[in-house]
Amino acid sequence: MSTASVAAAPITAAAFKSAYKPIWCPGCGDYSVLSSITKAFAMLDLRPENVAVVSGIGCSSRIPAYTTCYGFHGVHGRALAAGTGLKVARPDLTVLVAGGDGDGYSIGGNHFLHACRRNVDLTYIVMDNHVYGMTKGQPSPTTEPDWESKLSPGGTGLRTFHPLVVALASGANFIARTFAGDPNGTAQIIADAIRTPGFSFVEILSPCVTLRPEQRGWKEQAHPASVATTSDPAKAARYLMTDDGFNIGVLYKGNRKPYQPPMGKGTKRVADLEAEFSI
Amino acid sequence: MHDKVKAQGGRGVSIALAGSGGAGVMTAGNMLLKAAAQAGWYGLMVRTSGPQIRGGEAAALLRISAEPVECLDDRFDLVIAIDWQNIHRFADELPLDAGSLMVGDPDQGNPPEVLTQRGTRLAQVPIKKMAKAIPGSWPNMIMLGIAAALVGLPLDAVKSVVEAAYGKKKKELLTPNLAAVEAGFASAQTLPAVPQLAAVEPTQTPRWLLTGNQAAGYGALRGGVRFVAGYPITPATEVLEWLSPALTKVGGTLLQAEDELASINMIIGASFGGVPSLTVTAGPGLALMAEALGLAVAAEVPVVVLDVMRGGPSTGIPAKSEQSDVSIALFGLHGDAPHLVIAPNSIADCLGATQWAVHLAEAMQSPAIVLSDQFFGQTQAVVDRPADMHFIGERAKASAPTEAYKRYALTESGVSPMSIPGTPGGAYTADGLTHNERGVPSSQAADHLAQLDKRERKLLRHDYGDYWAEIDGQGEIAVITFGSCTGPVRDALARAAADGIKVRLVSMRLLAPAQPERLSEALRGVKKVLVVEQNHSGQFHRYLRADFDLPGEVRSLRHPGPLPIHAEEIYRKITEWSLM
């Protein structure tokens, strides 16, 4: 785990993987996502001590401890808030926030909107499997309206949440969709997301073969997007609104300046501030 | 002016300036306080108003004295009203008696009955007509002149404050308003007398004029806070507004969060990054933060939450004071979650207590809740410059961690050196899941117990020193209190002392972890204990009963906000009891 001894030598993807065995089920898409993340870190020549992986709660949110980076496994739904605070306080770090669809789009929905809008320079990965996995099979915001479960016999009847459209409307600077079944392509897109300044959002279709075995079929459904990456939000909006949910690629890349609140240079000593109280 | 009356020693003179919102009573009050401060008096000013943001009724409540004052008096010597519109809505906050004087404008009709029924004298000055006669002047400046003359503030002191306010940028306003102050001052010469301020010498030692919200913000920076996230909420917002530019000057940053859930998680994230961090809120916000505070306990991430308490529950009375977040601050976290709860005991102490909280949080890698309140936060006070304290937030850091690094090592003190992101070899995952010493999730009974013990141990083994409470006086009766009740308790004890009744004061600054041995020591020889707090259910009293050993007979004196606990109530309770 120690990287001090190898100083500036390049670090392999494997060196970003910790010794801990994931709790995930066999066949879970998140294994590939973990590989893609570590590959992307290696591609970017990052060092584990300079990367923080931040998450909330859920199967996919266990991911920080499976890396050799600094990890933060917080409370349900608030990973983006924790990641935002960390990045703003420590702009020198690379911050990757990761989680699932329940964590990000339901309980954490408000933070998702405001993280897109705020555009702090961090990358947000959602491993979307359209189901609450850790609590064993309840519908999430991206679950199809007719999907049956104990909690929603006959289906929810609710239209699904469209995270990419919401991200675009809220101001995310980089919007992509990938498929866990393509770890190399996913790694390329994650690297691009980290490299792109501002808030980068990567939605990863990551099948839950235990609770949603039919998602094994995503392999056949996922396909490269038929259009090139655009920086025109109007074009992106039109394309995303007619999206089939399986377009893979970087769908929008804007030019918004990342948000970093004024970090004072410390020109004054704290004691100088008391002058304003003096009578 | 009729016979001059001298104000009683430390009680000073109490003045209320009232009028419709926008009439400028707050400006007049601020100027009066500033003039008194510059001329060598102490004092404070409470702003009170109806629920409207703009407009409605408003009053500036002042107490000015030759000696330091920490709360309003029980009664007012003088009320000056530009008009009487809706003033009855806060008649409760304006206790008057036959010794009080009301000055009103005869063109604005009669004062409401609720104010006159206690035999208060009434005098009339045509305030608005006088202002109209001086083109470009305002009625509140007439009011300022009347107030200064009646209580014996030198005209020059007031004029220099008016000059400072308008002399530079708004010169066209200066001449007419100086004339208005002079006219008001002159008009008071024929009015009935009110107690006059005791003479003072110009001060030789530095004094400050500030609110508790400013003091707390400054204390946070003194303690080392360099990251703040917050969501606006009355009556805490001014702390954020003060900190935002101040942080920029000293090399820090502030984020306005989308809600309190974000605020608390942002500061936990920033503190995980090694930067001492704080958020500021009031009761409803604290409730939203409770879940993440549990995470900060479990993951051992130091953070400070400043709770400026207001009337509750729910929206309650947002702009009025109440000490009703004691229970949620002490017991509101889920699981077994030991943490720090600290209460400042004066406006000036908002600085020291907040600075101390940062120091303690960092030293023990624990969340700390600071319980200020609306009275402290929004009251402007003249105070002696607080002595410098050397409480700096210093976290034990893992300097050269190796592969064997244990983030949650079971040390004797309970504190384990923390590796900060960026440190090679020290990577670990901060986790809310129960974990072992290395931070690896574990649901084993032994790991759970060991980590719970460790987190309890680090708080209990820390030496809090004498700063845990303010202890004063001797006697067989003791008053235990905290926060903004400390001021009225001190006033009551001074009155009791004048009657020859000795009473001991214990004002607790450290509410949690409980220090039962220290309290028992402070109460040695005490036979009667009076617990004073401003809430309905006696939350502090219950806590003392549960977690401390109180000697002899114990009584509770309490009522909820918005009315403060008056010194008179406490004094009466003590004198009655001392005769038994």
PDB file of N, CA, C and O in Angstrom, chain A residues 12-64:
ATOM      1  N   THR A  12       0.606   1.262 -11.588  1.00  0.00           N
ATOM      2  CA  THR A  12      -0.291   0.445 -12.414  1.00  0.00           C
ATOM      3  C   THR A  12      -1.699   0.478 -11.836  1.00  0.00           C
ATOM      4  O   THR A  12      -1.906   0.826 -10.669  1.00  0.00           O
ATOM      5  N   ALA A  13      -2.634   0.075 -12.671  1.00  0.00           N
ATOM      6  CA  ALA A  13      -4.019   0.006 -12.217  1.00  0.00           C
ATOM      7  C   ALA A  13      -4.131  -0.910 -11.001  1.00  0.00           C
ATOM      8  O   ALA A  13      -4.854  -0.625 -10.044  1.00  0.00           O
ATOM      9  N   ALA A  14      -3.394  -2.002 -11.054  1.00  0.00           N
ATOM     10  CA  ALA A  14      -3.480  -2.973  -9.957  1.00  0.00           C
ATOM     11  C   ALA A  14      -3.075  -2.359  -8.623  1.00  0.00           C
ATOM     12  O   ALA A  14      -3.628  -2.708  -7.572  1.00  0.00           O
ATOM     13  N   ALA A  15      -2.128  -1.423  -8.672  1.00  0.00           N
ATOM     14  CA  ALA A  15      -1.663  -0.805  -7.429  1.00  0.00           C
ATOM     15  C   ALA A  15      -2.723   0.111  -6.823  1.00  0.00           C
ATOM     16  O   ALA A  15      -2.598   0.531  -5.667  1.00  0.00           O
ATOM     17  N   PHE A  16      -3.747   0.429  -7.585  1.00  0.00           N
ATOM     18  CA  PHE A  16      -4.851   1.227  -7.039  1.00  0.00           C
ATOM     19  C   PHE A  16      -5.927   0.348  -6.399  1.00  0.00           C
ATOM     20  O   PHE A  16      -6.904   0.850  -5.878  1.00  0.00           O
ATOM     21  N   LYS A  17      -5.761  -0.976  -6.530  1.00  0.00           N
ATOM     22  CA  LYS A  17      -6.755  -1.889  -5.932  1.00  0.00           C
ATOM     23  C   LYS A  17      -6.260  -2.351  -4.574  1.00  0.00           C
ATOM     24  O   LYS A  17      -5.132  -2.803  -4.443  1.00  0.00           O
ATOM     25  N   SER A  18      -7.126  -2.244  -3.573  1.00  0.00           N
ATOM     26  CA  SER A  18      -6.720  -2.643  -2.224  1.00  0.00           C
ATOM     27  C   SER A  18      -6.846  -4.156  -2.066  1.00  0.00           C
ATOM     28  O   SER A  18      -7.371  -4.849  -2.940  1.00  0.00           O
ATOM     29  N   ALA A  19      -6.392  -4.634  -0.930  1.00  0.00           N
ATOM     30  CA  ALA A  19      -6.411  -6.081  -0.679  1.00  0.00           C
ATOM     31  C   ALA A  19      -7.791  -6.563  -0.236  1.00  0.00           C
ATOM     32  O   ALA A  19      -8.008  -7.763  -0.095  1.00  0.00           O
ATOM     33  N   TYR A  20      -8.702  -5.626   0.028  1.00  0.00           N
ATOM     34  CA  TYR A  20      -9.994  -6.053   0.558  1.00  0.00           C
ATOM     35  C   TYR A  20     -10.887  -6.648  -0.511  1.00  0.00           C
ATOM     36  O   TYR A  20     -11.006  -6.116  -1.611  1.00  0.00           O
ATOM     37  N   LYS A  21     -11.545  -7.741  -0.147  1.00  0.00           N
ATOM     38  CA  LYS A  21     -12.410  -8.454  -1.077  1.00  0.00           C
ATOM     39  C   LYS A  21     -13.788  -7.785  -1.059  1.00  0.00           C
ATOM     40  O   LYS A  21     -14.410  -7.673  -0.001  1.00  0.00           O
ATOM     41  N   PRO A  22     -14.246  -7.338  -2.221  1.00  0.00           N
ATOM     42  CA  PRO A  22     -15.561  -6.681  -2.245  1.00  0.00           C
ATOM     43  C   PRO A  22     -16.683  -7.583  -1.740  1.00  0.00           C
ATOM     44  O   PRO A  22     -16.603  -8.801  -1.857  1.00  0.00           O
ATOM     45  N   ILE A  23     -17.706  -6.944  -1.195  1.00  0.00           N
ATOM     46  CA  ILE A  23     -18.867  -7.687  -0.685  1.00  0.00           C
ATOM     47  C   ILE A  23     -19.868  -7.975  -1.799  1.00  0.00           C
ATOM     48  O   ILE A  23     -20.927  -8.542  -1.551  1.00  0.00           O
ATOM     49  N   TRP A  24     -19.535  -7.544  -3.015  1.00  0.00           N
ATOM     50  CA  TRP A  24     -20.509  -7.647  -4.120  1.00  0.00           C
ATOM     51  C   TRP A  24     -20.788  -9.095  -4.523  1.00  0.00           C
ATOM     52  O   TRP A  24     -19.942  -9.982  -4.367  1.00  0.00           O
ATOM     53  N   CYS A  25     -21.987  -9.316  -5.105  1.00  0.00           N
ATOM     54  CA  CYS A  25     -22.359 -10.644  -5.584  1.00  0.00           C
ATOM     55  C   CYS A  25     -21.519 -10.991  -6.826  1.00  0.00           C
ATOM     56  O   CYS A  25     -21.120 -10.097  -7.570  1.00  0.00           O
ATOM     57  N   PRO A  26     -21.339 -12.284  -7.083  1.00  0.00           N
ATOM     58  CA  PRO A  26     -20.678 -12.672  -8.325  1.00  0.00           C
ATOM     59  C   PRO A  26     -21.476 -12.118  -9.514  1.00  0.00           C
ATOM     60  O   PRO A  26     -22.709 -12.154  -9.494  1.00  0.00           O
ATOM     61  N   GLY A  27     -20.763 -11.575 -10.482  1.00  0.00           N
ATOM     62  CA  GLY A  27     -21.432 -11.066 -11.683  1.00  0.00           C
ATOM     63  C   GLY A  27     -21.889  -9.622 -11.588  1.00  0.00           C
ATOM     64  O   GLY A  27     -22.417  -9.060 -12.544  1.00  0.00           O
ATOM     65  N   CYS A  28     -21.685  -9.000 -10.441  1.00  0.00           N
ATOM     66  CA  CYS A  28     -22.100  -7.598 -10.263  1.00  0.00           C
ATOM     67  C   CYS A  28     -21.287  -6.692 -11.187  1.00  0.00           C
ATOM     68  O   CYS A  28     -20.072  -6.864 -11.326  1.00  0.00           O
ATOM     69  N   GLY A  29     -21.962  -5.741 -11.800  1.00  0.00           N
ATOM     70  CA  GLY A  29     -21.284  -4.814 -12.701  1.00  0.00           C
ATOM     71  C   GLY A  29     -20.241  -3.953 -12.001  1.00  0.00           C
ATOM     72  O   GLY A  29     -19.320  -3.428 -12.640  1.00  0.00           O
ATOM     73  N   ASP A  30     -20.381  -3.809 -10.693  1.00  0.00           N
ATOM     74  CA  ASP A  30     -19.487  -2.897  -9.977  1.00  0.00           C
ATOM     75  C   ASP A  30     -18.023  -3.363  -9.974  1.00  0.00           C
ATOM     76  O   ASP A  30     -17.117  -2.546  -9.854  1.00  0.00           O
ATOM     77  N   TYR A  31     -17.804  -4.692 -10.134  1.00  0.00           N
ATOM     78  CA  TYR A  31     -16.414  -5.180 -10.225  1.00  0.00           C
ATOM     79  C   TYR A  31     -15.715  -4.515 -11.421  1.00  0.00           C
ATOM     80  O   TYR A  31     -14.570  -4.075 -11.321  1.00  0.00           O
ATOM     81  N   SER A  32     -16.420  -4.473 -12.546  1.00  0.00           N
ATOM     82  CA  SER A  32     -15.818  -3.864 -13.742  1.00  0.00           C
ATOM     83  C   SER A  32     -15.618  -2.379 -13.539  1.00  0.00           C
ATOM     84  O   SER A  32     -14.644  -1.802 -14.012  1.00  0.00           O
ATOM     85  N   VAL A  33     -16.562  -1.745 -12.837  1.00  0.00           N
ATOM     86  CA  VAL A  33     -16.435  -0.301 -12.623  1.00  0.00           C
ATOM     87  C   VAL A  33     -15.196  -0.017 -11.770  1.00  0.00           C
ATOM     88  O   VAL A  33     -14.432   0.908 -12.053  1.00  0.00           O
ATOM     89  N   LEU A  34     -14.979  -0.862 -10.761  1.00  0.00           N
ATOM     90  CA  LEU A  34     -13.781  -0.706  -9.931  1.00  0.00           C
ATOM     91  C   LEU A  34     -12.525  -0.809 -10.797  1.00  0.00           C
ATOM     92  O   LEU A  34     -11.604   0.011 -10.684  1.00  0.00           O
ATOM     93  N   SER A  35     -12.507  -1.765 -11.701  1.00  0.00           N
ATOM     94  CA  SER A  35     -11.371  -1.906 -12.612  1.00  0.00           C
ATOM     95  C   SER A  35     -11.211  -0.678 -13.488  1.00  0.00           C
ATOM     96  O   SER A  35     -10.095  -0.189 -13.696  1.00  0.00           O
ATOM     97  N   SER A  36     -12.333  -0.173 -13.986  1.00  0.00           N
ATOM     98  CA  SER A  36     -12.271   0.996 -14.861  1.00  0.00           C
ATOM     99  C   SER A  36     -11.723   2.206 -14.119  1.00  0.00           C
ATOM    100  O   SER A  36     -10.927   2.982 -14.655  1.00  0.00           O
ATOM    101  N   ILE A  37     -12.155   2.373 -12.871  1.00  0.00           N
ATOM    102  CA  ILE A  37     -11.701   3.517 -12.074  1.00  0.00           C
ATOM    103  C   ILE A  37     -10.188   3.427 -11.852  1.00  0.00           C
ATOM    104  O   ILE A  37      -9.459   4.400 -12.040  1.00  0.00           O
ATOM    105  N   THR A  38      -9.722   2.246 -11.471  1.00  0.00           N
ATOM    106  CA  THR A  38      -8.286   2.105 -11.189  1.00  0.00           C
ATOM    107  C   THR A  38      -7.474   2.266 -12.481  1.00  0.00           C
ATOM    108  O   THR A  38      -6.407   2.863 -12.468  1.00  0.00           O
ATOM    109  N   LYS A  39      -8.033   1.787 -13.590  1.00  0.00           N
ATOM    110  CA  LYS A  39      -7.355   1.988 -14.883  1.00  0.00           C
ATOM    111  C   LYS A  39      -7.263   3.471 -15.214  1.00  0.00           C
ATOM    112  O   LYS A  39      -6.226   3.951 -15.674  1.00  0.00           O
ATOM    113  N   ALA A  40      -8.351   4.175 -14.988  1.00  0.00           N
ATOM    114  CA  ALA A  40      -8.363   5.613 -15.294  1.00  0.00           C
ATOM    115  C   ALA A  40      -7.336   6.357 -14.440  1.00  0.00           C
ATOM    116  O   ALA A  40      -6.613   7.221 -14.936  1.00  0.00           O
ATOM    117  N   PHE A  41      -7.261   5.997 -13.158  1.00  0.00           N
ATOM    118  CA  PHE A  41      -6.268   6.645 -12.278  1.00  0.00           C
ATOM    119  C   PHE A  41      -4.852   6.406 -12.813  1.00  0.00           C
ATOM    120  O   PHE A  41      -4.027   7.315 -12.836  1.00  0.00           O
ATOM    121  N   ALA A  42      -4.605   5.163 -13.254  1.00  0.00           N
ATOM    122  CA  ALA A  42      -3.276   4.835 -13.770  1.00  0.00           C
ATOM    123  C   ALA A  42      -3.000   5.605 -15.066  1.00  0.00           C
ATOM    124  O   ALA A  42      -1.914   6.147 -15.247  1.00  0.00           O
ATOM    125  N   MET A  43      -4.002   5.661 -15.920  1.00  0.00           N
ATOM    126  CA  MET A  43      -3.861   6.398 -17.197  1.00  0.00           C
ATOM    127  C   MET A  43      -3.482   7.850 -16.956  1.00  0.00           C
ATOM    128  O   MET A  43      -2.726   8.443 -17.710  1.00  0.00           O
ATOM    129  N   LEU A  44      -4.057   8.413 -15.908  1.00  0.00           N
ATOM    130  CA  LEU A  44      -3.828   9.836 -15.623  1.00  0.00           C
ATOM    131  C   LEU A  44      -2.569  10.042 -14.784  1.00  0.00           C
ATOM    132  O   LEU A  44      -2.253  11.165 -14.406  1.00  0.00           O
ATOM    133  N   ASP A  45      -1.895   8.945 -14.476  1.00  0.00           N
ATOM    134  CA  ASP A  45      -0.643   9.034 -13.732  1.00  0.00           C
ATOM    135  C   ASP A  45      -0.855   9.652 -12.341  1.00  0.00           C
ATOM    136  O   ASP A  45      -0.013  10.391 -11.835  1.00  0.00           O
ATOM    137  N   LEU A  46      -1.986   9.354 -11.760  1.00  0.00           N
ATOM    138  CA  LEU A  46      -2.263   9.892 -10.420  1.00  0.00           C
ATOM    139  C   LEU A  46      -1.535   9.055  -9.374  1.00  0.00           C
ATOM    140  O   LEU A  46      -1.095   7.930  -9.657  1.00  0.00           O
ATOM    141  N   ARG A  47      -1.420   9.584  -8.184  1.00  0.00           N
ATOM    142  CA  ARG A  47      -0.841   8.827  -7.077  1.00  0.00           C
ATOM    143  C   ARG A  47      -1.937   8.619  -6.027  1.00  0.00           C
ATOM    144  O   ARG A  47      -2.716   9.535  -5.764  1.00  0.00           O
ATOM    145  N   PRO A  48      -2.009   7.413  -5.452  1.00  0.00           N
ATOM    146  CA  PRO A  48      -3.138   7.103  -4.549  1.00  0.00           C
ATOM    147  C   PRO A  48      -3.311   8.111  -3.424  1.00  0.00           C
ATOM    148  O   PRO A  48      -4.440   8.417  -3.046  1.00  0.00           O
ATOM    149  N   GLU A  49      -2.202   8.635  -2.907  1.00  0.00           N
ATOM    150  CA  GLU A  49      -2.328   9.548  -1.760  1.00  0.00           C
ATOM    151  C   GLU A  49      -2.924  10.894  -2.145  1.00  0.00           C
ATOM    152  O   GLU A  49      -3.345  11.656  -1.286  1.00  0.00           O
ATOM    153  N   ASN A  50      -2.947  11.172  -3.467  1.00  0.00           N
ATOM    154  CA  ASN A  50      -3.502  12.457  -3.894  1.00  0.00           C
ATOM    155  C   ASN A  50      -4.924  12.348  -4.432  1.00  0.00           C
ATOM    156  O   ASN A  50      -5.460  13.298  -4.989  1.00  0.00           O
ATOM    157  N   VAL A  51      -5.498  11.162  -4.258  1.00  0.00           N
ATOM    158  CA  VAL A  51      -6.861  10.934  -4.741  1.00  0.00           C
ATOM    159  C   VAL A  51      -7.749  10.590  -3.552  1.00  0.00           C
ATOM    160  O   VAL A  51      -7.347   9.823  -2.667  1.00  0.00           O
ATOM    161  N   ALA A  52      -8.940  11.164  -3.525  1.00  0.00           N
ATOM    162  CA  ALA A  52      -9.923  10.780  -2.507  1.00  0.00           C
ATOM    163  C   ALA A  52     -11.146  10.230  -3.213  1.00  0.00           C
ATOM    164  O   ALA A  52     -11.667  10.844  -4.145  1.00  0.00           O
ATOM    165  N   VAL A  53     -11.580   9.047  -2.796  1.00  0.00           N
ATOM    166  CA  VAL A  53     -12.802   8.437  -3.333  1.00  0.00           C
ATOM    167  C   VAL A  53     -13.865   8.542  -2.241  1.00  0.00           C
ATOM    168  O   VAL A  53     -13.676   8.042  -1.133  1.00  0.00           O
ATOM    169  N   VAL A  54     -14.953   9.232  -2.575  1.00  0.00           N
ATOM    170  CA  VAL A  54     -15.967   9.579  -1.576  1.00  0.00           C
ATOM    171  C   VAL A  54     -17.283   8.923  -1.960  1.00  0.00           C
ATOM    172  O   VAL A  54     -17.669   8.958  -3.130  1.00  0.00           O
ATOM    173  N   SER A  55     -17.980   8.348  -0.989  1.00  0.00           N
ATOM    174  CA  SER A  55     -19.247   7.694  -1.322  1.00  0.00           C
ATOM    175  C   SER A  55     -20.273   7.860  -0.214  1.00  0.00           C
ATOM    176  O   SER A  55     -19.967   8.355   0.874  1.00  0.00           O
ATOM    177  N   GLY A  56     -21.477   7.411  -0.513  1.00  0.00           N
ATOM    178  CA  GLY A  56     -22.560   7.415   0.478  1.00  0.00           C
ATOM    179  C   GLY A  56     -22.833   5.996   0.938  1.00  0.00           C
ATOM    180  O   GLY A  56     -21.935   5.309   1.384  1.00  0.00           O
ATOM    181  N   ILE A  57     -24.083   5.545   0.779  1.00  0.00           N
ATOM    182  CA  ILE A  57     -24.442   4.209   1.237  1.00  0.00           C
ATOM    183  C   ILE A  57     -25.121   3.439   0.103  1.00  0.00           C
ATOM    184  O   ILE A  57     -25.929   3.998  -0.640  1.00  0.00           O
ATOM    185  N   GLY A  58     -24.816   2.164   0.023  1.00  0.00           N
ATOM    186  CA  GLY A  58     -25.370   1.290  -0.990  1.00  0.00           C
ATOM    187  C   GLY A  58     -24.289   0.309  -1.396  1.00  0.00           C
ATOM    188  O   GLY A  58     -23.146   0.441  -0.959  1.00  0.00           O
ATOM    189  N   CYS A  59     -24.646  -0.685  -2.236  1.00  0.00           N
ATOM    190  CA  CYS A  59     -23.644  -1.678  -2.665  1.00  0.00           C
ATOM    191  C   CYS A  59     -22.452  -0.971  -3.291  1.00  0.00           C
ATOM    192  O   CYS A  59     -21.301  -1.183  -2.916  1.00  0.00           O
ATOM    193  N   SER A  60     -22.725  -0.104  -4.283  1.00  0.00           N
ATOM    194  CA  SER A  60     -21.628   0.534  -5.014  1.00  0.00           C
ATOM    195  C   SER A  60     -20.844   1.495  -4.126  1.00  0.00           C
ATOM    196  O   SER A  60     -19.671   1.751  -4.368  1.00  0.00           O
ATOM    197  N   SER A  61     -21.483   2.010  -3.091  1.00  0.00           N
ATOM    198  CA  SER A  61     -20.812   2.970  -2.208  1.00  0.00           C
ATOM    199  C   SER A  61     -19.734   2.322  -1.344  1.00  0.00           C
ATOM    200  O   SER A  61     -19.029   3.016  -0.620  1.00  0.00           O
ATOM    201  N   ARG A  62     -19.597   0.986  -1.432  1.00  0.00           N
ATOM    202  CA  ARG A  62     -18.503   0.336  -0.705  1.00  0.00           C
ATOM    203  C   ARG A  62     -17.182   0.528  -1.422  1.00  0.00           C
ATOM    204  O   ARG A  62     -16.135   0.097  -0.928  1.00  0.00           O
ATOM    205  N   ILE A  63     -17.211   1.147  -2.586  1.00  0.00           N
ATOM    206  CA  ILE A  63     -16.043   1.177  -3.467  1.00  0.00           C
ATOM    207  C   ILE A  63     -14.790   1.875  -2.901  1.00  0.00           C
ATOM    208  O   ILE A  63     -13.674   1.433  -3.191  1.00  0.00           O
ATOM    209  N   PRO A  64     -14.908   2.935  -2.052  1.00  0.00           N
ATOM    210  CA  PRO A  64     -13.668   3.605  -1.622  1.00  0.00           C
ATOM    211  C   PRO A  64     -12.650   2.657  -0.996  1.00  0.00           C
ATOM    212  O   PRO A  64     -11.454   2.745  -1.301  1.00  0.00           O
TER     213      PRO A  64
END
